[in-house]
Coordinates of C-alpha atoms in Angstrom, one line a residue:
Chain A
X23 CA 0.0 0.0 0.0
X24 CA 3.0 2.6 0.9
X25 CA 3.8 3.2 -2.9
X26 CA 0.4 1.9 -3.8
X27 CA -3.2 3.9 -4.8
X28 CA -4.8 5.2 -1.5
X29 CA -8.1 4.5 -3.2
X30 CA -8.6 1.5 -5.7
X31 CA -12.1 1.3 -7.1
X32 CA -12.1 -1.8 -9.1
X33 CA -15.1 -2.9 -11.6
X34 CA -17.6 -0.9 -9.2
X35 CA -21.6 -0.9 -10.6
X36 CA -24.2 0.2 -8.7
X37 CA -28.2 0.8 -10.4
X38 CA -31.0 2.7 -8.6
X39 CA -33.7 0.2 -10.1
X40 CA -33.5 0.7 -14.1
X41 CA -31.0 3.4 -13.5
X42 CA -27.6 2.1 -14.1
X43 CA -25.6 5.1 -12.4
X44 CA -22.0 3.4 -12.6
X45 CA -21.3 0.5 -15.0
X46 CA -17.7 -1.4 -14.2
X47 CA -16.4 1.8 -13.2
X48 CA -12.6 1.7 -12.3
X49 CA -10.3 4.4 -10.8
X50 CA -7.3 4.5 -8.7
X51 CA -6.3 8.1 -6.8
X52 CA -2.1 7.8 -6.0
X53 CA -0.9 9.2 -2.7
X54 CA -0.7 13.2 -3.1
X55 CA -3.0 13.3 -6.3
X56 CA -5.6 15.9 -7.0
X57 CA -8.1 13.3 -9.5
X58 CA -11.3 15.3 -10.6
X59 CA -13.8 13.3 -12.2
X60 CA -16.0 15.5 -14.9
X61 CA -19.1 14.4 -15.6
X62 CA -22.6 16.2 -16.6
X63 CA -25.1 16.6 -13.5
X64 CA -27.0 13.2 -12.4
X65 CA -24.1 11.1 -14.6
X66 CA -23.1 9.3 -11.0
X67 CA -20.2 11.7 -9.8
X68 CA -21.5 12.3 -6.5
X69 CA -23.1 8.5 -5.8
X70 CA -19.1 7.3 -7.0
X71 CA -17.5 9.1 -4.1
X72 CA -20.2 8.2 -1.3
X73 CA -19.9 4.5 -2.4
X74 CA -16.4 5.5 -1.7
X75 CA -17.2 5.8 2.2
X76 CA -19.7 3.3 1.8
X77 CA -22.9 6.0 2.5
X78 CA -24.2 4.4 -0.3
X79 CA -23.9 0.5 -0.7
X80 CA -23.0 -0.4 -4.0
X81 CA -24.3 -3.4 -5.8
X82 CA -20.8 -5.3 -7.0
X83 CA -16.9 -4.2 -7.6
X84 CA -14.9 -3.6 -4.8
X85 CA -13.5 -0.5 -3.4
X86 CA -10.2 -0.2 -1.4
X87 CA -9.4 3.0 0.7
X88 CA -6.1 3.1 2.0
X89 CA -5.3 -0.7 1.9
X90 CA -9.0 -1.4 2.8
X91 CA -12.0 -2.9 1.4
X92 CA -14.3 -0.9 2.6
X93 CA -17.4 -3.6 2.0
X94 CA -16.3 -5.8 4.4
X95 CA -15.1 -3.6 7.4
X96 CA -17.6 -3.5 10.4
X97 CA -19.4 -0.2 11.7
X98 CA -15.9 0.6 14.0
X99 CA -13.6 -0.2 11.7
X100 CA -15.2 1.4 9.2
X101 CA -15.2 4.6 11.8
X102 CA -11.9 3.9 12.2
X103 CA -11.2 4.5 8.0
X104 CA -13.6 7.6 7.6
X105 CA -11.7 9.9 10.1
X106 CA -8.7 9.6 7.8
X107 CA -11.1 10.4 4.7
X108 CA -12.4 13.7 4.9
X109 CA -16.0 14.6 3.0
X110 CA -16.7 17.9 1.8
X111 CA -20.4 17.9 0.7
X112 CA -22.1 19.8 -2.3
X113 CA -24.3 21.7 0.9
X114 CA -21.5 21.6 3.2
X115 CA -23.5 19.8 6.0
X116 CA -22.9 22.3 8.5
X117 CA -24.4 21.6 12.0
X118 CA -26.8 24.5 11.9
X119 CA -27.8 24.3 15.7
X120 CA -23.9 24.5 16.7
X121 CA -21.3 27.0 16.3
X122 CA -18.3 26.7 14.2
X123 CA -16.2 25.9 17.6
X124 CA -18.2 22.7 17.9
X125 CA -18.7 22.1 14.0
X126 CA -15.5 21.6 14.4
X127 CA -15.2 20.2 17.7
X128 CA -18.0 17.6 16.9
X129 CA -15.3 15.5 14.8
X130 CA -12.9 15.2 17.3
X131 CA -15.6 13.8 19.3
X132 CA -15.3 9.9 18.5
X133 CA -11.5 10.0 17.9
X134 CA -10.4 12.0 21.2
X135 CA -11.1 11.4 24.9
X136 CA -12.8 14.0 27.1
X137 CA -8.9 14.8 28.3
X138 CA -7.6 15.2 24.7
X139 CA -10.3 17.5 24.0
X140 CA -10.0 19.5 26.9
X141 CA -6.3 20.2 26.2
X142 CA -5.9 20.2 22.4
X143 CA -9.3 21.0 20.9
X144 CA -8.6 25.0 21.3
X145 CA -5.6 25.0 19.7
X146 CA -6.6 23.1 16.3
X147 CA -9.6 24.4 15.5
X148 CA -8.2 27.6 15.5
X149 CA -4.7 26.3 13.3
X150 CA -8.2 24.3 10.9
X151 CA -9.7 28.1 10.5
X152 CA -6.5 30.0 10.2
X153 CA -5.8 27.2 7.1
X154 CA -9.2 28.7 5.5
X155 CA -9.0 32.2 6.4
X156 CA -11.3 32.1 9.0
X157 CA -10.3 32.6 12.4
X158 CA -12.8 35.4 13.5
X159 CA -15.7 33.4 12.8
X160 CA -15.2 30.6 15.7
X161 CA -18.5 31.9 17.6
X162 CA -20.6 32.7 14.8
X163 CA -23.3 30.4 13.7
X164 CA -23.3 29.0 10.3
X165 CA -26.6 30.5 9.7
X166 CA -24.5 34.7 9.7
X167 CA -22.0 33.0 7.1
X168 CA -21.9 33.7 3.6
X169 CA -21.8 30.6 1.2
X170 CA -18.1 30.8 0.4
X171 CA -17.3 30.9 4.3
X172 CA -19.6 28.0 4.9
X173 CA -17.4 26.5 2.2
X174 CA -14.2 27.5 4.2
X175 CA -15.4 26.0 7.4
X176 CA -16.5 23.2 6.1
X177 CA -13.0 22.3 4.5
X178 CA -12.0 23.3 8.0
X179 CA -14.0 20.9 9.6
X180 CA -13.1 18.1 7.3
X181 CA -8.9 19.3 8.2
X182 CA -9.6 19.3 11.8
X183 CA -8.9 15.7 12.1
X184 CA -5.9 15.1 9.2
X185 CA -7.3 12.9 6.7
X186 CA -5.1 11.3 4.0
X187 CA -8.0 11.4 1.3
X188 CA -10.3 14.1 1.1
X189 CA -13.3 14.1 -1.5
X190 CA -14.7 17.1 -2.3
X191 CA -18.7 16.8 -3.9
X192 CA -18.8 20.1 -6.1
X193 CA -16.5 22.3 -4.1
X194 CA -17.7 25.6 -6.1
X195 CA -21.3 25.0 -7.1
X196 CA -23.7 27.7 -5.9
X197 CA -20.7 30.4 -5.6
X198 CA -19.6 33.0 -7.8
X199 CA -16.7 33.3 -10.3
X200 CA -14.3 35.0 -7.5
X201 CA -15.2 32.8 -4.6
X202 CA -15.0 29.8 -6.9
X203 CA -11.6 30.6 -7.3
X204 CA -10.2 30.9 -4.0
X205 CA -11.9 28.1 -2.8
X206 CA -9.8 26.1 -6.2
X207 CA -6.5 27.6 -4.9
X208 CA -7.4 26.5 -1.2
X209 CA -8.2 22.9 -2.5
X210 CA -4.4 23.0 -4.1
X211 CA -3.5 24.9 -0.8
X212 CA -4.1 22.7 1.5
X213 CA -3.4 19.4 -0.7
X214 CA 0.3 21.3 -0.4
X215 CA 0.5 21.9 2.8
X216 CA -0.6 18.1 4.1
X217 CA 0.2 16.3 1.4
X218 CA -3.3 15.0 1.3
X219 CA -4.6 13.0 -2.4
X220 CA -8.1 14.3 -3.2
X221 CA -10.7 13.3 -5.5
X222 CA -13.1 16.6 -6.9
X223 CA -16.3 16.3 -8.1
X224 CA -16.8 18.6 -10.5
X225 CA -18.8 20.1 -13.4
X226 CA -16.8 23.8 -12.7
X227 CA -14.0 23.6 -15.5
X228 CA -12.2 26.4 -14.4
X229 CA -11.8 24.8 -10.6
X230 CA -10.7 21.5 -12.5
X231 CA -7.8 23.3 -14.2
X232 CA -7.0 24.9 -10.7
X233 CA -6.7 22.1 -8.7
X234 CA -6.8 18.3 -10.5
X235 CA -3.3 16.7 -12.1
X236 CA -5.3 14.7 -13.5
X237 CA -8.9 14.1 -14.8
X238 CA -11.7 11.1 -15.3
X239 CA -14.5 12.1 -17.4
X240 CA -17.4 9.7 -16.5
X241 CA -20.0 9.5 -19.5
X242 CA -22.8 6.2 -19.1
X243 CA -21.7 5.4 -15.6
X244 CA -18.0 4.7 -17.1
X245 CA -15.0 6.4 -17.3
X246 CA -14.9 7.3 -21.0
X247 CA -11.6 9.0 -20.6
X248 CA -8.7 9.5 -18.4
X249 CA -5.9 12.1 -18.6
X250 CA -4.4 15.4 -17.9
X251 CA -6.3 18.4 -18.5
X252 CA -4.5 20.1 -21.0
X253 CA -4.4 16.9 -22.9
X254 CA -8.2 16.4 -22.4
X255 CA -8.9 20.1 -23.2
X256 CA -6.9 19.5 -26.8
X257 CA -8.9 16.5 -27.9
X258 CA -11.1 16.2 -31.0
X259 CA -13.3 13.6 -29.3
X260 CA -16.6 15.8 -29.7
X261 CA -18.0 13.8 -26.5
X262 CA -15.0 15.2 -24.3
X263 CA -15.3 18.7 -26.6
X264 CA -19.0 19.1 -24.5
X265 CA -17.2 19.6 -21.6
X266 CA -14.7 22.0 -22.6
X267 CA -16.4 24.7 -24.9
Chain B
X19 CA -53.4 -4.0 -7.7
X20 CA -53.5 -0.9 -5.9
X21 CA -54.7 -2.1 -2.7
X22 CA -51.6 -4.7 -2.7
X23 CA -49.2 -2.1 -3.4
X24 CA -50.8 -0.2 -0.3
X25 CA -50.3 -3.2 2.0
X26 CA -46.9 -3.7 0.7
X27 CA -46.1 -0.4 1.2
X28 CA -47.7 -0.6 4.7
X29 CA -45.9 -3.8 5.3
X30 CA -42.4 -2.4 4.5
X31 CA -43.0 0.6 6.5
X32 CA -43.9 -1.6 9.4
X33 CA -40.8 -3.8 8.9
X34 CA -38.4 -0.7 8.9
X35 CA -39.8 0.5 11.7
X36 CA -39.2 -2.7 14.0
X37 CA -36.0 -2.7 12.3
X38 CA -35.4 1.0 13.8
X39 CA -36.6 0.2 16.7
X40 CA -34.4 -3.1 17.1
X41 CA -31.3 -0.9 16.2
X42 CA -32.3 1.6 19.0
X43 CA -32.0 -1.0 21.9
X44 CA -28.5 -2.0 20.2
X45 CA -27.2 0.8 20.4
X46 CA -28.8 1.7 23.4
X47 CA -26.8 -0.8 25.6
X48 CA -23.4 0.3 23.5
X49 CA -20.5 1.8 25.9
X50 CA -19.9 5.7 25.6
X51 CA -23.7 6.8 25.5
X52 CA -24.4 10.6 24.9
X53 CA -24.9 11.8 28.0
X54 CA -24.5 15.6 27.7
X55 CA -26.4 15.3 24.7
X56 CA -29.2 13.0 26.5
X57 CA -29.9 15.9 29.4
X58 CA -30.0 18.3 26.1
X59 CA -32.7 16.3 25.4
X60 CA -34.5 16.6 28.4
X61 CA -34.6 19.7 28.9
X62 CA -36.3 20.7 25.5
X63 CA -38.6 17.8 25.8
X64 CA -40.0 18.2 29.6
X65 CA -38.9 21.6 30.7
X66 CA -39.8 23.3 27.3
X67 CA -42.9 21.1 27.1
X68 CA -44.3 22.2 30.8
X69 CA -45.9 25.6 30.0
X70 CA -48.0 23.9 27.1
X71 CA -48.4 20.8 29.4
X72 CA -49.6 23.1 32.4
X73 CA -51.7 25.5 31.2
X74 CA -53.7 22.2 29.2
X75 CA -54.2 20.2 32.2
X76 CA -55.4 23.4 34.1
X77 CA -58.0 24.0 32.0
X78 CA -58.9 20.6 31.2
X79 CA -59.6 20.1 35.0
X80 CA -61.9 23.1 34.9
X81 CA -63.9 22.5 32.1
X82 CA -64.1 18.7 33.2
X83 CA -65.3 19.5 36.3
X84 CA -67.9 22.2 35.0
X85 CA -69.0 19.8 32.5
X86 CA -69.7 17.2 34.8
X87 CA -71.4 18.8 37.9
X88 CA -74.9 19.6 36.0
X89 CA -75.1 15.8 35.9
X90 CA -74.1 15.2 39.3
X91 CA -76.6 17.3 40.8
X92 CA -79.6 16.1 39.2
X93 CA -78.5 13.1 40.4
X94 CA -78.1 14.7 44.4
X95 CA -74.5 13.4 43.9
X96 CA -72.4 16.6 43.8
X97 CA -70.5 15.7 46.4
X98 CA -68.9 13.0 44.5
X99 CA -67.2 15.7 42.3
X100 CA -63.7 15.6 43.4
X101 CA -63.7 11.9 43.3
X102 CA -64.9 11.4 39.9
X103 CA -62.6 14.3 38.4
X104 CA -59.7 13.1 40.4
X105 CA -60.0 9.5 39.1
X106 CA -60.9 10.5 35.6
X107 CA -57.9 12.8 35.3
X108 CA -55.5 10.3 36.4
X109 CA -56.6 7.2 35.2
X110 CA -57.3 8.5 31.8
X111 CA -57.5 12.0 30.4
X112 CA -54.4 13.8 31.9
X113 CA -51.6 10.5 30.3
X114 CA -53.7 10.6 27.1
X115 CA -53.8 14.5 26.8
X116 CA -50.4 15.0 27.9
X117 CA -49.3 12.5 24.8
X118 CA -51.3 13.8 22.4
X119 CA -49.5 17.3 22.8
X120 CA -46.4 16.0 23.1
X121 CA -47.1 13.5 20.2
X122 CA -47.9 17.3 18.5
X123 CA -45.2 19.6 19.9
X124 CA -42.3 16.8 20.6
X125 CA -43.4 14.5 17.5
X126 CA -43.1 16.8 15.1
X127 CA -40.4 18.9 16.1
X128 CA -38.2 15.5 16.2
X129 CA -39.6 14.8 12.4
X130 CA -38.7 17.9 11.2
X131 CA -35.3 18.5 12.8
X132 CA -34.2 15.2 11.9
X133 CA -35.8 15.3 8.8
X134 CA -33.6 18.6 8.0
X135 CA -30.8 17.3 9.4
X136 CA -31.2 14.6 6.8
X137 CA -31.8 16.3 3.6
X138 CA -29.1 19.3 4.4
X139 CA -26.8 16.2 4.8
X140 CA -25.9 16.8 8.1
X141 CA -26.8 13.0 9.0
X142 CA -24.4 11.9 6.4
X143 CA -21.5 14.6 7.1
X144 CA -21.7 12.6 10.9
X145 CA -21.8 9.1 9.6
X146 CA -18.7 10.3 7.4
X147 CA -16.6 12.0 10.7
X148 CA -17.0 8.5 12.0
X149 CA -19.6 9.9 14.9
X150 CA -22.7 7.4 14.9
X151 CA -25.5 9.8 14.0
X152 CA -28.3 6.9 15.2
X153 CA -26.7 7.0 19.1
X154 CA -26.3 10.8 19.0
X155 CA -29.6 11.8 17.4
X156 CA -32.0 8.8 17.6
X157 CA -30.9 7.0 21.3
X158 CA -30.8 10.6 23.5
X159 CA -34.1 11.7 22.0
X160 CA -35.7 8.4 22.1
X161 CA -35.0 7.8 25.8
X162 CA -35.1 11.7 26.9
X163 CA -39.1 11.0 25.5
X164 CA -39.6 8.3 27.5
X165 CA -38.2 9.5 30.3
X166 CA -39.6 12.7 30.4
X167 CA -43.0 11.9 29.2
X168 CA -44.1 10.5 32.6
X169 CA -42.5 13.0 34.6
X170 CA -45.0 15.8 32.1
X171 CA -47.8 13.1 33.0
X172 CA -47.4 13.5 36.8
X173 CA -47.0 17.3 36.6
X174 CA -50.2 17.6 34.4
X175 CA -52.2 14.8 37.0
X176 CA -51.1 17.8 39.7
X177 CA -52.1 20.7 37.7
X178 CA -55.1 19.1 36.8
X179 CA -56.2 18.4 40.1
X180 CA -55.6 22.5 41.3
X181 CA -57.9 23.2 37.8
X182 CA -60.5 20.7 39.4
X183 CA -60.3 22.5 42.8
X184 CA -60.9 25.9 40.9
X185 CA -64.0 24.6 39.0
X186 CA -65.5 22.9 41.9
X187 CA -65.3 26.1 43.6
X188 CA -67.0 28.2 40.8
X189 CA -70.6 27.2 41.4
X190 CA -70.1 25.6 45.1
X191 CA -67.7 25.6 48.0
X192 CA -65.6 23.0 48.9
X193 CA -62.5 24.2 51.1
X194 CA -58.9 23.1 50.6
X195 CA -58.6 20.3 52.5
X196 CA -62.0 18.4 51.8
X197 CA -61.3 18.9 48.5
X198 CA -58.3 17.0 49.0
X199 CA -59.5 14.1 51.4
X200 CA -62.0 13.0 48.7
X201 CA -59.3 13.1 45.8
X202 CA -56.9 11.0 47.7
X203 CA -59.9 8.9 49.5
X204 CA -61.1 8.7 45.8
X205 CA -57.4 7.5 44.3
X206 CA -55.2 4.7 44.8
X207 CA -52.1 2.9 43.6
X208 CA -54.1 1.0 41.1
X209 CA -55.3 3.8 39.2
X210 CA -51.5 6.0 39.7
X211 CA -49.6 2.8 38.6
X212 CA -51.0 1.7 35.4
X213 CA -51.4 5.4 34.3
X214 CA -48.2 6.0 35.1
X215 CA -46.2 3.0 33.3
X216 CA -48.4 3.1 29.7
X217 CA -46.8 7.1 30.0
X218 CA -43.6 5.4 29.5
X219 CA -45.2 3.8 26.4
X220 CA -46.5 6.8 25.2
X221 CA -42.9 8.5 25.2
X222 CA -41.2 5.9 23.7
X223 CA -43.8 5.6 21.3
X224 CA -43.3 9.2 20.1
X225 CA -40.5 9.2 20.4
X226 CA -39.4 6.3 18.3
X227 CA -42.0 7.2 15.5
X228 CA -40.4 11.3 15.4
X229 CA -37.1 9.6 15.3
X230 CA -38.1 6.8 12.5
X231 CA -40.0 9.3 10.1
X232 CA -36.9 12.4 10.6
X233 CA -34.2 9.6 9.8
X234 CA -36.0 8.1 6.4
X235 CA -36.7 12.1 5.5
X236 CA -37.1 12.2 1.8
X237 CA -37.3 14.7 -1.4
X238 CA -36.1 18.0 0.1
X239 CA -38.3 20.5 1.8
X240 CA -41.6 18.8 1.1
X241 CA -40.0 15.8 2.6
X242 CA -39.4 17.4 5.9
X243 CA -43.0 18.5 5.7
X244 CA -44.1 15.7 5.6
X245 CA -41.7 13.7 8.3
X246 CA -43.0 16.0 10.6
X247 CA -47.0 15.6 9.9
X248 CA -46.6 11.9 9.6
X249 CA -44.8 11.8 13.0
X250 CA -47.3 13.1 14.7
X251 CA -50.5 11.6 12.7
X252 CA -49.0 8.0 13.3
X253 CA -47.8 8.7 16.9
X254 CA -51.1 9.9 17.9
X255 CA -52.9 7.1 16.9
X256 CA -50.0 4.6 18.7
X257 CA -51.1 6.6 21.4
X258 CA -54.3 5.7 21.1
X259 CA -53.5 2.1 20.3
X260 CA -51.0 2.0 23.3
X261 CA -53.6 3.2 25.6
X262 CA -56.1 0.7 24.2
X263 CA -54.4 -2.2 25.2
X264 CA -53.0 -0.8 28.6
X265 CA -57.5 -0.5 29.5
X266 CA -57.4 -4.4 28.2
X267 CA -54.2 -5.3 30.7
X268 CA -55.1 -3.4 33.7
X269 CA -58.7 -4.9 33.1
X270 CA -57.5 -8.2 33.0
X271 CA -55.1 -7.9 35.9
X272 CA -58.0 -6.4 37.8
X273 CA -57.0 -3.3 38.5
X274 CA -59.7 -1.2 37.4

């Protein structure tokens, strides 16, 4: 696994009754990769990466995560696996009852004790929001945030506990041209600074060409092509031309 | 063709909900339970709840007791007032009311914040932070109903009672302390006991069904409109149901 893919998704198909969202799909994401996978809206893209942390079962394939095949790891293990997978979701999932302190506090819940908490908790959600910009807002509920800072914390909360993978469902959907930006250079940011491998869902081709290395177009629940950006962006196939004009 | 889909549809629903209810007293005997979270619960669901709960039972021992005296006293037999109030309130009307506004204040706000929770993805961004949503959000509300819902019961049989004492005083007098000789002369164990045990029932029963219907939330906004209406439609007639067959037990134990 050391020189290995963290994530291996081998042959993976998974149907909603007559809708066949992923057919054989195969992917591997390489220790320190940014992967986007491009694909039109309701092509699968989303449903791939929560079969990823098995919140949605999938019907055959197998998908390893670190080493692991994450269909056959109990509840605890699989517990175990998620805190070093972060999840940034399309809505950012924000706990609106809570604060950002305990958004991001919440995490640390099942993988520190009351003493760890007690001592450490202070000190890195405040390094998580410095990361994103947004020390300031530690009190504030998510509900007085705009949509780019909900963004930001959300990335926060997903840093708070180190993950090795993180998969981002649309980063910059719902935000304008600007925001959509910054939040593409803090994906490459903090991929940098941790040396994290991240898979982006995406349908946003400027914050592909920001962040990925490289790029899976997924067309009829299969990966229809697989390459570098500029390479993709250059070809003549006039099903991968959709994408790019 | 329609009907079967109906009772498979019912039938599924049913089976889910045993399901949810079999996972609740798994997790519920799981190490590291919730606690802060748990006495969160408490306080929304009883404290919160005893204004609504209070004022109710007052005036449902007033009007009980107004209702029921032109009846007695054609009959010669308004002395019996107290006794009859006192034993209807607490054998019957206070548990049952009390659910039915909890089923309608706690119910439904459980559908609906569970049911947003689930559609905003919150659920999901818990399950994924490796934090077991179904201990945090399902076990401490589930029990904090059950728990609380008796102690709302109690509180209502008692403010009840002082509603009673107003309304018998409206037309006649009756001082303090006859008033309450004849309710506890009238009252015993067997009528607190039973009413107080199927309250336990009630509060698991609402709470189970807010829980079930917030988790499976479905299709957005309207979803969570309707996880919150169904919680309380279904867990008022449970209530009903519930109290149904706690008559037919205490009956057959002969404690009526």
């Amino acid at each position: 696994m050391k020189n290995g893919p963290v994530i291996d998704v081998h042959n993976v198909h998974k149907s909603f009754g007559e809708n066949h969202v992923l057919r054989d799909f195969s992917m591997t994401l390489a220790p320190g990769e940014n992967l986007a996978i491009l694909g039109k809206s309701g092509s699968g893209k989303s449903v791939l990466i929560k079969c990823i942390v098995r919140l949605i079962p999938f019907d055959h394939g197998t998908i390893e995560v670190l080493g692991e095949d994450v269909n056959v790891l109990d509840l605890d293990a699989l517990d175990v696996l998620r805190a070093r997978v972060g999840f940034l979701f399309q809505s950012n999932a924000l706990y609106d009852s809570m604060t950002v302190r305990e958004n991001l506090e919440f995490s640390l819940r099942r993988h520190w004790n009351a003493d760890q908490r007690k001592k450490g908790a202070e000190a890195v959600v405040l390094e998580a929001l410095t990361d994103v910009g947004l020390p300031h807002t530690v009190n504030m509920m998510p509900v007085e945030l705009s949509g780019g800072m909900r963004k930001r914390i959300a990335l926060a909360r997903t840093l708070i506990l180190r993950p090795s993978i993180i998969l981002y469902d649309e980063p910059t959907t719902g935000l304008d041209p600007i925001t959509s930006r910054e939040i593409s250079h803090l994906i490459v940011n903090v991929q940098q600074k941790y040396n994290t491998a991240s898979v982006i869902i995406s349908h946003d081709i400027n914050c592909i060409n920001i962040t990925s290395n490289r790029v899976v177009i997924l067309i009829d629940g299969t990966g229809y092509a697989n390459d570098t950006y500029a390479n993709l962006r250059n070809s003549n196939d006039p099903r991968i031309k959709d994408f790019f004009d | 063709m329609a009907q079967d889909r109906t009772y498979t549809k019912f039938l599924n629903e049913l089976g889910d909900t045993t399901r949810f209810t079999l996972r609740f007293f798994r997790e519920l005997f799981k190490r590291n339970q919730e606690l802060e979270e748990f006495f969160r619960q408490c306080y929304w669901i009883g404290y919160k709840s005893l204004p609504l709960v209070g004022i109710t039972a007052l005036i449902m021992g007033l009007v009980l007791t107004i209702q029921s005296r032109p009846t007695l006293v054609e009959f010669g037999a308004q002395s019996l007032l107290p006794a009859m109030v006192s034993v209807s309130l607490v054998r019957e009307i206070s548990p049952v009311i009390t659910a039915l506004i909890c089923a309608g204040k706690i119910g439904s706000g459980i559908g609906a914040e569970l049911g947003s929770m689930r559609v905003t993805e919150q659920i999901d961004a818990m399950d994924v932070s490796g934090t077991n949503p179904f201990k945090y959000l399902v076990v401490t509300r589930v029990l904090a109903t059950t728990i609380m819902l008796p102690v709302l019961s109690n509180l209502s049989n008692a403010i009840g009672l002082y509603g009673a004492y107003l309304g018998v005083n409206i037309r006649g007098t009756v001082s303090w302390h006859l008033y309450w000789t004849q309710v506890f002369n009238a009252l015993s164990f067997g009528d607190v006991i039973p009413s107080l045990i199927k309250t336990f029932f009630f509060g698991f029963a609402i709470g189970i069904i807010g829980c079930y219907k917030g988790y499976h939330s479905s299709k957005g906004t309207e979803g969570v409109g309707r996880s919150a209406n169904s919680a309380v439609v279904v867990a008022s007639l449970l209530v009903f149901i519930i109290d149904l067959i706690a008559v037919q037990v205490t009956d057959l134990l002969g404690l009526t």
